[in-house]
Coordinates of C-alpha atoms and ligand atoms in Angstrom, one line a residue:
X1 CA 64.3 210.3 -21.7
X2 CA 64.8 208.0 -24.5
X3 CA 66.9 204.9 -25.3
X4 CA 66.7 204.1 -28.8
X5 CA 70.0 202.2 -30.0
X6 CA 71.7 201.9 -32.9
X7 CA 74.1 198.4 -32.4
X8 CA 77.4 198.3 -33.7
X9 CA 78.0 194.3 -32.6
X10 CA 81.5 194.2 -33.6
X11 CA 83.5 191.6 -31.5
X12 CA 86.4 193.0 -29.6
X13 CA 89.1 192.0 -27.4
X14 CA 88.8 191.0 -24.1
X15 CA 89.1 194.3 -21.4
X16 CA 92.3 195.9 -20.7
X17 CA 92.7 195.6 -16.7
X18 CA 95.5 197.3 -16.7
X19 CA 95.1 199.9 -13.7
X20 CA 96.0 203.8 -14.1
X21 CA 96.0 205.9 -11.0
X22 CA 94.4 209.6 -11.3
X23 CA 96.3 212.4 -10.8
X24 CA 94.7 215.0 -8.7
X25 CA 94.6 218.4 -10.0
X26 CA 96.6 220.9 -8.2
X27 CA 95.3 223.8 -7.2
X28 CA 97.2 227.0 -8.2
X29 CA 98.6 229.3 -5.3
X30 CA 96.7 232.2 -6.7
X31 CA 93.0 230.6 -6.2
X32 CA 94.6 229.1 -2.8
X33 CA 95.4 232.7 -1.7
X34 CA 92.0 233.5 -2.5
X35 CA 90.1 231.1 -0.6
X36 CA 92.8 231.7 2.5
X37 CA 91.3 235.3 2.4
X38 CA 87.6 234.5 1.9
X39 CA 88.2 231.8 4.2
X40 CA 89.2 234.4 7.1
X41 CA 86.8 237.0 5.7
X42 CA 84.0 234.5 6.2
X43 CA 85.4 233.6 10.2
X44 CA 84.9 237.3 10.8
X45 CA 81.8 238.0 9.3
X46 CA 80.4 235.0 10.6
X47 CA 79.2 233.7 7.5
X48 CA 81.7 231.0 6.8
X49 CA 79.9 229.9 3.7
X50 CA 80.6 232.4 1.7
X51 CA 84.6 231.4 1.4
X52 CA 85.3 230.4 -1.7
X53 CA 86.7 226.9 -2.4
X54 CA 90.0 226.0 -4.7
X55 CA 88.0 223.7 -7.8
X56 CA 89.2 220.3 -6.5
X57 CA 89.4 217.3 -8.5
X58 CA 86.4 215.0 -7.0
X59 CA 84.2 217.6 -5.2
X60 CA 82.2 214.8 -3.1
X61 CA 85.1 213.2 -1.7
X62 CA 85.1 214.4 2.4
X63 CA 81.8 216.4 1.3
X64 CA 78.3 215.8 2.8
X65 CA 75.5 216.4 0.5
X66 CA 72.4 218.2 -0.1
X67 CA 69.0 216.9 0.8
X68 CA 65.7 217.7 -1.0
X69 CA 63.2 218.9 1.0
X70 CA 60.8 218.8 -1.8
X71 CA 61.9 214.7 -2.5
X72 CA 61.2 214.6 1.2
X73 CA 57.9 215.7 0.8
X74 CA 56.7 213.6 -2.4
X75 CA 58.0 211.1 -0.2
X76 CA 56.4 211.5 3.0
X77 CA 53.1 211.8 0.8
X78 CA 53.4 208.0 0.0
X79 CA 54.6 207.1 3.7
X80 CA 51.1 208.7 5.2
X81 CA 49.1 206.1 2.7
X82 CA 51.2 203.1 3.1
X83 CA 50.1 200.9 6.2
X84 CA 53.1 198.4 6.6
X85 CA 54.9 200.3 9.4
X86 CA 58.6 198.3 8.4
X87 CA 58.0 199.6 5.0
X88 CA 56.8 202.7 6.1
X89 CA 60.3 203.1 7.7
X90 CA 62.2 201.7 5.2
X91 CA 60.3 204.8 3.0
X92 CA 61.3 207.4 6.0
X93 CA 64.2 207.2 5.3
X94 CA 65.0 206.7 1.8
X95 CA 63.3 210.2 1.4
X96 CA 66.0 211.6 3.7
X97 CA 68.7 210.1 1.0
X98 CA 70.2 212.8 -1.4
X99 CA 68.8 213.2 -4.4
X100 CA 69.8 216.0 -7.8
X101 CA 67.7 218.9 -8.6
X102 CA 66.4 218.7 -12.1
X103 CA 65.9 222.4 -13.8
X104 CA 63.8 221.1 -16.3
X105 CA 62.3 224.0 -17.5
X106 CA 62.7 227.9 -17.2
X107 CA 60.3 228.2 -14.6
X108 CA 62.1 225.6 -12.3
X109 CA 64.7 228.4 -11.6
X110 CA 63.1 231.0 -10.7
X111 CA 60.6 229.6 -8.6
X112 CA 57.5 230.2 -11.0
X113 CA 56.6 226.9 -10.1
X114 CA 54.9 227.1 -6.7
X115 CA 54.3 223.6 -5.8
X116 CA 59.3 223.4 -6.1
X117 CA 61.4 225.4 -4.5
X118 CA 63.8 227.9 -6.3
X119 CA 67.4 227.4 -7.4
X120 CA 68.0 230.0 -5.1
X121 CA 66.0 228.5 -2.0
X122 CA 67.7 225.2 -3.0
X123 CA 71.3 226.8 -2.3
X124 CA 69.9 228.6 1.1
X125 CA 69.0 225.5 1.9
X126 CA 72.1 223.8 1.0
X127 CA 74.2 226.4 3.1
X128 CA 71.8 225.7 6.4
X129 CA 72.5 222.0 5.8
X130 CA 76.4 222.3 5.5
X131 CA 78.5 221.2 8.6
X132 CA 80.7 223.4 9.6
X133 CA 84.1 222.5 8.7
X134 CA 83.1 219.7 6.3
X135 CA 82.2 221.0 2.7
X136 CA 78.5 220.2 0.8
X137 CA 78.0 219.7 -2.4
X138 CA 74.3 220.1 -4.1
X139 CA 73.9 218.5 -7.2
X140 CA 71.8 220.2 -10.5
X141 CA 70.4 218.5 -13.3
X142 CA 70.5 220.9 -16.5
X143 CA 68.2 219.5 -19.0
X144 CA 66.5 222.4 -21.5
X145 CA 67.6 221.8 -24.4
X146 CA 65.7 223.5 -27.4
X147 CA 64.4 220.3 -28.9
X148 CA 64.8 218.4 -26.0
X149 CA 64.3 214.6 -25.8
X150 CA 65.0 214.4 -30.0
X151 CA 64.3 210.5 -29.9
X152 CA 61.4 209.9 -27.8
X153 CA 58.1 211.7 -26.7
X154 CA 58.2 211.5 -22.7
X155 CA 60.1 214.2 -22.0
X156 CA 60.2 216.6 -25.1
X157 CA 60.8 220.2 -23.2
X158 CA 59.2 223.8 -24.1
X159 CA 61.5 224.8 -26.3
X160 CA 61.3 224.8 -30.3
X161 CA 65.0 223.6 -31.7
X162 CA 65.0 226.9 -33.4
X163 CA 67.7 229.4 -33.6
X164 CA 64.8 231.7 -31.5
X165 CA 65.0 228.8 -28.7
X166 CA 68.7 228.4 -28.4
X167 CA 68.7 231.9 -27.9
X168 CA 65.7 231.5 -25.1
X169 CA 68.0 228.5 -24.0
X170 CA 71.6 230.2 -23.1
X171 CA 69.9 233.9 -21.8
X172 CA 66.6 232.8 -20.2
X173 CA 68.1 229.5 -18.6
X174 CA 71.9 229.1 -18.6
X175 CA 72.4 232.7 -18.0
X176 CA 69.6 232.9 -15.0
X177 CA 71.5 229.6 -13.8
X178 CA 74.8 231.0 -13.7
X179 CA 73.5 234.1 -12.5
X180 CA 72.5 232.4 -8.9
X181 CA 75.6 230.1 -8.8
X182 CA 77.7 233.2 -8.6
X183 CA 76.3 234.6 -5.9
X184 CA 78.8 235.5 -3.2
X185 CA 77.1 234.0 -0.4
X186 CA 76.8 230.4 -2.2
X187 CA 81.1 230.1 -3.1
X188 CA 81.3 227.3 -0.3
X189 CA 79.0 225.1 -1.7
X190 CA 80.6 222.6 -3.9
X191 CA 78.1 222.9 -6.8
X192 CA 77.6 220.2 -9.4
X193 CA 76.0 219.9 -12.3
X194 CA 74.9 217.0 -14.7
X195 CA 74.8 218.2 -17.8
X196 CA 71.9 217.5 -20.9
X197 CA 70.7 214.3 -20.1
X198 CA 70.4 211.7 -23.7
X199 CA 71.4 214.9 -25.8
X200 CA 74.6 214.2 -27.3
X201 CA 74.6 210.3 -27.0
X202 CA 71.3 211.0 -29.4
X203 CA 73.5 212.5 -31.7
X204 CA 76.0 209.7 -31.5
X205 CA 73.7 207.2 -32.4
X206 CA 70.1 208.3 -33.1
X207 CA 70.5 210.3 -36.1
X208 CA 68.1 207.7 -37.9
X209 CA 65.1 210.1 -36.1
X210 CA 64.1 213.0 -37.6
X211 CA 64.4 215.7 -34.6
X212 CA 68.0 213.7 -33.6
X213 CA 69.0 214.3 -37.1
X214 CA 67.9 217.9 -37.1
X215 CA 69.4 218.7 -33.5
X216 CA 72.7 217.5 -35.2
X217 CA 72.6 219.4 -38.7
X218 CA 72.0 222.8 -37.0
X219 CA 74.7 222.3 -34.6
X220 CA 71.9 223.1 -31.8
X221 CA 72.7 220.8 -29.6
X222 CA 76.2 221.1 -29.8
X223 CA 76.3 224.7 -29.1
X224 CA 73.6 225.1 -26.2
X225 CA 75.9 222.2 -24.3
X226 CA 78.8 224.7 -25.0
X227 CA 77.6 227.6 -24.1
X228 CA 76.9 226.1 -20.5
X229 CA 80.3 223.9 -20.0
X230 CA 81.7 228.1 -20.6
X231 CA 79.4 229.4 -18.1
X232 CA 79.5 227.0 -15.7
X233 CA 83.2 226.0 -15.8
X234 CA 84.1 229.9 -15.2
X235 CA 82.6 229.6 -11.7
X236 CA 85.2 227.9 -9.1
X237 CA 83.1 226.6 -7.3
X238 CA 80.8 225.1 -9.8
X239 CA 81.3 221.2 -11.6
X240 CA 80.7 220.2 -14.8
X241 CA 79.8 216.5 -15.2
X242 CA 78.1 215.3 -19.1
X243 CA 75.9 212.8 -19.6
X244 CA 77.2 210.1 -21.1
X245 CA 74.2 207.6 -21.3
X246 CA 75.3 203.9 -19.9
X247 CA 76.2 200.4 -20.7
X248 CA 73.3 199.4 -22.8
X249 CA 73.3 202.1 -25.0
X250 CA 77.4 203.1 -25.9
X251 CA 78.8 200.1 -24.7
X252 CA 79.6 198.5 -28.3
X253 CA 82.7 199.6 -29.5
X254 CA 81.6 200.9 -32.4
X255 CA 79.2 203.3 -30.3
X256 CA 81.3 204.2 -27.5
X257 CA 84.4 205.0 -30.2
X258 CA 82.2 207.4 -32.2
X259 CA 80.5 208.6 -28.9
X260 CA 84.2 209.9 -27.2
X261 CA 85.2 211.5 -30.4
X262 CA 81.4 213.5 -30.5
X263 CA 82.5 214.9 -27.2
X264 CA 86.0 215.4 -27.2
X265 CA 85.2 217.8 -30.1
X266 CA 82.4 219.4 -28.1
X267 CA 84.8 219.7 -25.0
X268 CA 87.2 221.1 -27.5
X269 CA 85.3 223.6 -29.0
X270 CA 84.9 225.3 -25.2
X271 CA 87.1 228.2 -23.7
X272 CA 88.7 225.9 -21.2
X273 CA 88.7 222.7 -23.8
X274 CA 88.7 219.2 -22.2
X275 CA 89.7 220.8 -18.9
X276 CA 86.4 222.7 -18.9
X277 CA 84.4 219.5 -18.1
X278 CA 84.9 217.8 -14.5
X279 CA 83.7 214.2 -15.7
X280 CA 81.1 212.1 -17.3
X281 CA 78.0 210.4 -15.1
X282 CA 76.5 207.1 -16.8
X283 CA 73.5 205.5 -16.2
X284 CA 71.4 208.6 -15.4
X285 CA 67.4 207.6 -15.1
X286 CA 68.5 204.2 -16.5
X287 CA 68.7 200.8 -14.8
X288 CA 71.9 199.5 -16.0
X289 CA 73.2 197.6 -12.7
X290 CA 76.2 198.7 -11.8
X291 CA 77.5 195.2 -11.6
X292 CA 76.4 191.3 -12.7
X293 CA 77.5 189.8 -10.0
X294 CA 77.5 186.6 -11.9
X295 CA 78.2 187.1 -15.4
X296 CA 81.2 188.4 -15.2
X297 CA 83.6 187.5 -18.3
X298 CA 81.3 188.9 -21.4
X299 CA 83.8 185.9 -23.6
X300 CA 82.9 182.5 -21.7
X301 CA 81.0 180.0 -23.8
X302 CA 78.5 178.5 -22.8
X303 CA 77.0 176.0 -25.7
X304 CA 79.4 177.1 -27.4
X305 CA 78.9 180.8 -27.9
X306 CA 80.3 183.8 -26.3
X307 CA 77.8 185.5 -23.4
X308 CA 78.1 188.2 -24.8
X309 CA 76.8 187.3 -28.1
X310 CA 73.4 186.4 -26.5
X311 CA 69.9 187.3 -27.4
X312 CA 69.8 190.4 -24.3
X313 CA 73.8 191.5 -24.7
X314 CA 73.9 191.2 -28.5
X315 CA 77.4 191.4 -28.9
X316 CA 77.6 194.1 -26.2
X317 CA 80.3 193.0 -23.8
X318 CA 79.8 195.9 -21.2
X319 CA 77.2 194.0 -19.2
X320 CA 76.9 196.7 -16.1
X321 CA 78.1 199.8 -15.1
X322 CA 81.1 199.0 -13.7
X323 CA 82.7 197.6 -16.9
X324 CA 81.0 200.7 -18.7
X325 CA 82.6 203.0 -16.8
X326 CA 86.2 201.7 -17.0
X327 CA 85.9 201.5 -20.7
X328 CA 84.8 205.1 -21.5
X329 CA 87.6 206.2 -19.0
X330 CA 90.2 204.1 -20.8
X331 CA 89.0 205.7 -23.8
X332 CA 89.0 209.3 -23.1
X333 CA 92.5 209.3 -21.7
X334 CA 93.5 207.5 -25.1
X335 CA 91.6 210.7 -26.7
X336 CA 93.6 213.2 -25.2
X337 CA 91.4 213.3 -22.0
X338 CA 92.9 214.0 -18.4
X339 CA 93.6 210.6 -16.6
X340 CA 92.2 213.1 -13.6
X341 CA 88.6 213.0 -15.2
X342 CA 86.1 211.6 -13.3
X343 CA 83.2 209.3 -13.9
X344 CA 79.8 208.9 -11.9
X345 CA 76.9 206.2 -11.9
X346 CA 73.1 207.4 -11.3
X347 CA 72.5 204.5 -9.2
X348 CA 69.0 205.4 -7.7
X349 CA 67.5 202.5 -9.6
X350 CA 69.6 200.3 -10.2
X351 CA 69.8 197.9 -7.4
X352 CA 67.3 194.7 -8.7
X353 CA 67.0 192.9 -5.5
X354 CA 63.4 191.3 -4.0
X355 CA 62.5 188.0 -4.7
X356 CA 63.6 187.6 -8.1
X357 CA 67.1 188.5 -7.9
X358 CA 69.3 185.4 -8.6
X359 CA 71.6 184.0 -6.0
X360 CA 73.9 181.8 -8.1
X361 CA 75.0 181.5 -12.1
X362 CA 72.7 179.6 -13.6
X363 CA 73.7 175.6 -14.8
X364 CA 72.0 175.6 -18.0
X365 CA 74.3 175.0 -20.5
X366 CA 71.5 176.7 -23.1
X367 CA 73.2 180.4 -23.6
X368 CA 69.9 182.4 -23.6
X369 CA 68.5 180.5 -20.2
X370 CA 72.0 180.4 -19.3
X371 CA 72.0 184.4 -19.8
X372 CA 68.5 184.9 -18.4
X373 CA 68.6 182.8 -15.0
X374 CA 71.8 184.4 -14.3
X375 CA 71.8 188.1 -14.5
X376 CA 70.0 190.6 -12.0
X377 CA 69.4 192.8 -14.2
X378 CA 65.5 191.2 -15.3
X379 CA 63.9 193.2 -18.0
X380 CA 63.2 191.1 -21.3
X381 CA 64.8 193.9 -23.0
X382 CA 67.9 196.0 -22.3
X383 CA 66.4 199.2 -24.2
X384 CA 63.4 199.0 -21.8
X385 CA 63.5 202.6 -19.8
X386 CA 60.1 204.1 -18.8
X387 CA 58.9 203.1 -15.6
X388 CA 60.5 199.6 -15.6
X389 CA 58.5 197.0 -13.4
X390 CA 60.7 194.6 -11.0
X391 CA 63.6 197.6 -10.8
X392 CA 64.9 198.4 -7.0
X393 CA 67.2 201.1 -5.3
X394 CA 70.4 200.8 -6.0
X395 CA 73.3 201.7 -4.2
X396 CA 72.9 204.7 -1.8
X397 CA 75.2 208.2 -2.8
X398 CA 78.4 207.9 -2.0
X399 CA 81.6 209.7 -2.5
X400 CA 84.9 207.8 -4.1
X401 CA 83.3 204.2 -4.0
X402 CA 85.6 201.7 -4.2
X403 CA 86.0 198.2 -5.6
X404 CA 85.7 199.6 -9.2
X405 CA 89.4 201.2 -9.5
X406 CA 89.5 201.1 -13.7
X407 CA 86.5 203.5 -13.4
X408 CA 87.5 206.3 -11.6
X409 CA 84.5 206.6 -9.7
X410 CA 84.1 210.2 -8.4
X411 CA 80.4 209.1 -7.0
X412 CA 77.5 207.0 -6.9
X413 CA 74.5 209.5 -6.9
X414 CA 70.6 209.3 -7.3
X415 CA 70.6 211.8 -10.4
X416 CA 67.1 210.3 -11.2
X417 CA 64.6 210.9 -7.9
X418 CA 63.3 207.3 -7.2
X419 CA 59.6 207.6 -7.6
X420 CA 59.3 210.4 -10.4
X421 CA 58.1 208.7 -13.7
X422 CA 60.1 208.2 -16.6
X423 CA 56.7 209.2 -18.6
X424 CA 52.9 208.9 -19.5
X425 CA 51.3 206.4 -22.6
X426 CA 48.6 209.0 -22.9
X427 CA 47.9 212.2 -23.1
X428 CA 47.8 214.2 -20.5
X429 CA 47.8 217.8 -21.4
X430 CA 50.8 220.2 -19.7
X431 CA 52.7 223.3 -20.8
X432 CA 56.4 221.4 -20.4
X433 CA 56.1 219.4 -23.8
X434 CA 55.9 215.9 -22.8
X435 CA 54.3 213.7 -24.9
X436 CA 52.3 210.4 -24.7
X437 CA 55.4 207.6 -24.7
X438 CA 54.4 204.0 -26.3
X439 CA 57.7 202.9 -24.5
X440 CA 55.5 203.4 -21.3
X441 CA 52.8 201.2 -22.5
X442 CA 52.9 198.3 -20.8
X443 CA 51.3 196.5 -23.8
X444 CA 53.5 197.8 -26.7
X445 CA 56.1 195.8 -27.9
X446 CA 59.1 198.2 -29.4
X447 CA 61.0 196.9 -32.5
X448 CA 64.2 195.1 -31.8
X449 CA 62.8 193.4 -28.5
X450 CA 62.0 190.2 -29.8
X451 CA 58.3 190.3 -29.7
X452 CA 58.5 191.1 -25.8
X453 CA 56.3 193.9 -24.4
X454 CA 57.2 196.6 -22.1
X455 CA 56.3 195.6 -19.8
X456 CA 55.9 199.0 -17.9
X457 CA 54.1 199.6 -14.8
X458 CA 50.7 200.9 -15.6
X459 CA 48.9 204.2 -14.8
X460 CA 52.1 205.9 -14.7
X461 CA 51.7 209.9 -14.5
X462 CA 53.8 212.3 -17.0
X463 CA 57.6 212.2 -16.6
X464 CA 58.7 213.7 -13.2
X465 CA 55.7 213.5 -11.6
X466 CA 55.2 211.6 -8.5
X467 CA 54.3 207.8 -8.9
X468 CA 53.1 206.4 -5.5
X469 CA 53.2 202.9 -7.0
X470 CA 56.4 202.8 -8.1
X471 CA 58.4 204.6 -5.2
X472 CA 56.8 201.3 -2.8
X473 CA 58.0 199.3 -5.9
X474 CA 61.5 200.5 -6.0
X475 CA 61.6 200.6 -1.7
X476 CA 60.8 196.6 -1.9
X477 CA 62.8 195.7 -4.8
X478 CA 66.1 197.8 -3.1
X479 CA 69.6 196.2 -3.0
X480 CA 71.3 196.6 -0.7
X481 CA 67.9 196.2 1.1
X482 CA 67.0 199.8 2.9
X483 CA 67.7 199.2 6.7
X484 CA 65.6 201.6 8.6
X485 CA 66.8 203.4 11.0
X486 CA 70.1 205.1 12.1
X487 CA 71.5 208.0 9.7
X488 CA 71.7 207.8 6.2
X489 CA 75.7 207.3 6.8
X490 CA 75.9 210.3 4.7
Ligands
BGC501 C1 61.5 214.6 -16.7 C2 61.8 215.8 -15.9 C3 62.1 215.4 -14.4 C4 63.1 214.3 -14.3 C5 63.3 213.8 -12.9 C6 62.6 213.6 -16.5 O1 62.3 212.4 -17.2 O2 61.4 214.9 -18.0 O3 60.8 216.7 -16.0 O4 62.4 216.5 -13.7 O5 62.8 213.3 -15.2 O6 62.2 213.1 -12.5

């Protein structure tokens, strides 16, 4: 994952709060009649979750959703060598907590990799964990791309951004995906997909790097993100949600504009168009909170400057998630979008509680100090991604949050598995493409940080792999805290 940013620091007006309401999309008799059948086909078989679902507008609203045994696992591999029995607990259950599915490679499909479970096995699974009478849904991360990762080094993937990889891409991997979603006895499951993680927000901004710039003149990226939205929209049952990076990274206007019209030409370019693509998820693997509790109008002065025109926001007035989200709504309805499209947050690490978490806006009337004793959010640098140290659990999944009513939240999810690293600083060898990632250096200082280092936890593993440390990390720093016991309330 990468977060490289181009700034566009131009000062704009303060936000519009003016509130739409989303329409719900009806569902057509013909796929009602359909499901009516299934529905009564399924009753007498006894298999009822093989009745096939009308595509409703926010698939996790009344749904459960789909726990990981393998995140249960990794987990409980960390509980058995941590000795605090109240964190010990507090780590119980957070495994139990929904978490997405990457399908980060070929392999990760068909079950070539022994040590994860199938796609298949996953949806099995999903269908012994559904309730009956209440829907599930069972979330996928796609992310294959040929040339994957085109800004950083953590997670390049296997494949070349070649002509000969795109090809690899759409019959080796979207096909073989597509091929288990539409499998009969999985039409009950409420699949959803998040779509290409970094991709086209690299294209949007990131051009300035070679492989970025070369993923956007061959029209690669563009067309691999295509050709799933057509294969995935085509199933019912299936949701398509794109990545659509977070606050820190297209939240200057200049960014976010450019960003809407990149993919309102990709969504156009699809069979279905802009009705081919469910909504947008933000955030994903970042650690953008979703809110600042305490800097919450981007335009006050404080010594006589705007917040937002401090040293961490640089003119970026989307300070969390929250605004974010409600911003890149407003914008795609403006672009011809549906006012029914729906937005999600990744907020498995996002939370920035423990110790350190302020409890009141700070007094200074010094902007930076101002700026840095008030915000939760306590990285020295807002492009800081890889493995960041003080981070915490965020708010647990949930369907149709509420509170944020401009973003049209559909979810809150952990698209990122708390605990899996963001990436390695050196070289360890694999056969998935990942690189050594000076952004995971705790010592290196990136450009445009202001001399401030990483600040990354050390001894991190390769991206995705299990990182003891930081899962304890992340339990401790949680907010809301983790309170052990009960059910997830999921
Ligand atoms: C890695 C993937 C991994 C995912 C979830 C990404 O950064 O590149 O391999 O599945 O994170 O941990």
């Amino acid at each position: 994952m990468t977060h490289p940013i181009r700034r566009t620091p131009t000062p704009r007006p303060g936000p519009d709060r003016r509130r739409r309401r989303r329409r719900r999309r009806a569902a057509s008799l013909g796929a009602a009649l359909t499901a009516l059948a299934l529905g009564l086909a399924g009753q007498l078989t006894g298999h009822p979750a093989a009745a096939a679902e009308n595509h409703v507008d926010n698939p996790f609203a009344g749904a459960s959703f789909y726990v990981n045994p393998d995140y249960t696992d990794r987990v409980g591999t960390t509980v058995a060598r941590t000795g605090d029995p109240g964190l010990r607990a507090r780590m119980r259950k957070v495994g139990r907590y929904p978490t997405a599915v990457w399908l980060d490679r070929i392999a990760a499909v068909g079950g070539a990799d022994p040590s994860r479970k199938s796609l298949a096995d996953h949806l099995d699974l999903a269908l012994a964990q559904k309730r009956r009478g209440q829907p599930i849904t069972a979330t996928f991360v796609v992310y294959d791309l040929p040339g994957r990762d085109c800004a950083a080094l953590a997670s390049n993937g296997e494949l070349p951004l070649t002509q000969a990889g795109l090809d690899r891409y759409e019959h080796e991997y979207i096909d073989a995906i597509a091929n288990v979603f539409k499998k009969r006895k999985y039409r009950g499951i409420r699949i959803t997909t998040v779509i290409e993680p970094d991709s086209l927000p690299n294209l949007a901004t990131n051009t300035s790097a070679p492989e970025c710039a070369q993923a956007k003149s061959s029209g690669i990226y563009v067309k691999g993100i295509q050709y799933a939205l057509d294969q995935l929209h085509a199933l019912p049952n299936v949701y398509t949600y794109l990545d659509f990076a977070n606050s820190g990274w297209l939240g200057w206007d200049g960014n976010l504009a450019q960003s809407v019209q990149l993919y309102t030409d990709v969504a156009r370019g699809t069979s279905a168009g802009l009705s081919g693509v469910d909504g947008l998820v933000t955030n994903v693997s970042n650690y953008m909170p979703l809110e600042e509790p305490f800097l919450t109008d981007p335009d006050r002065t404080v010594g006589g400057n705007p917040v937002k025109s401090s040293t961490f926001y640089e003119w970026n007035a989307d300070f969390d998630e929250s605004d974010f989200t409600g911003n890149v709504h407003r914008a795609l309805v403006a672009a011809g979008w549906p006012a029914s499209t729906g937005m999600v947050v990744d907020t498995s690490r996002n939370g920035w509680g423990g110790p350190g978490r302020p409890t009141a806006e700070s007094t200074s009337p010094v902007l930076d100090t101002y700026v840095t004793e008030s915000r939760v959010d306590r990285r020295t640098y807002r492009g800081l991604w890889c493995n960041v140290s003080g981070a915490g659990l965020g708010r647990p999944p949930q369907a149709a949050p509420s509170g944020h009513p401009d973003s049209h939240l559909d979810a809150f999810l952990w698209v990122k598995p708390p605990g899996e690293s963001d990436g390695a600083s050196t070289d360890v060898p694999d056969d998935e493409g990942k690189g050594p990632d000076p952004m995971c250096d705790p010592d290196y200082a990136p450009p445009g940080a202001g001399g401030n280092r990483t600040g990354a936890l050390p001894g991190a593993p390769p991206a995705g792999q299990w990182f003891a440390e930081q899962f304890a990390m992340l339990v401790k720093n949680a907010y809301p805290p983790v309170r052990p016991g009960g059910g997830t309330g999921l």
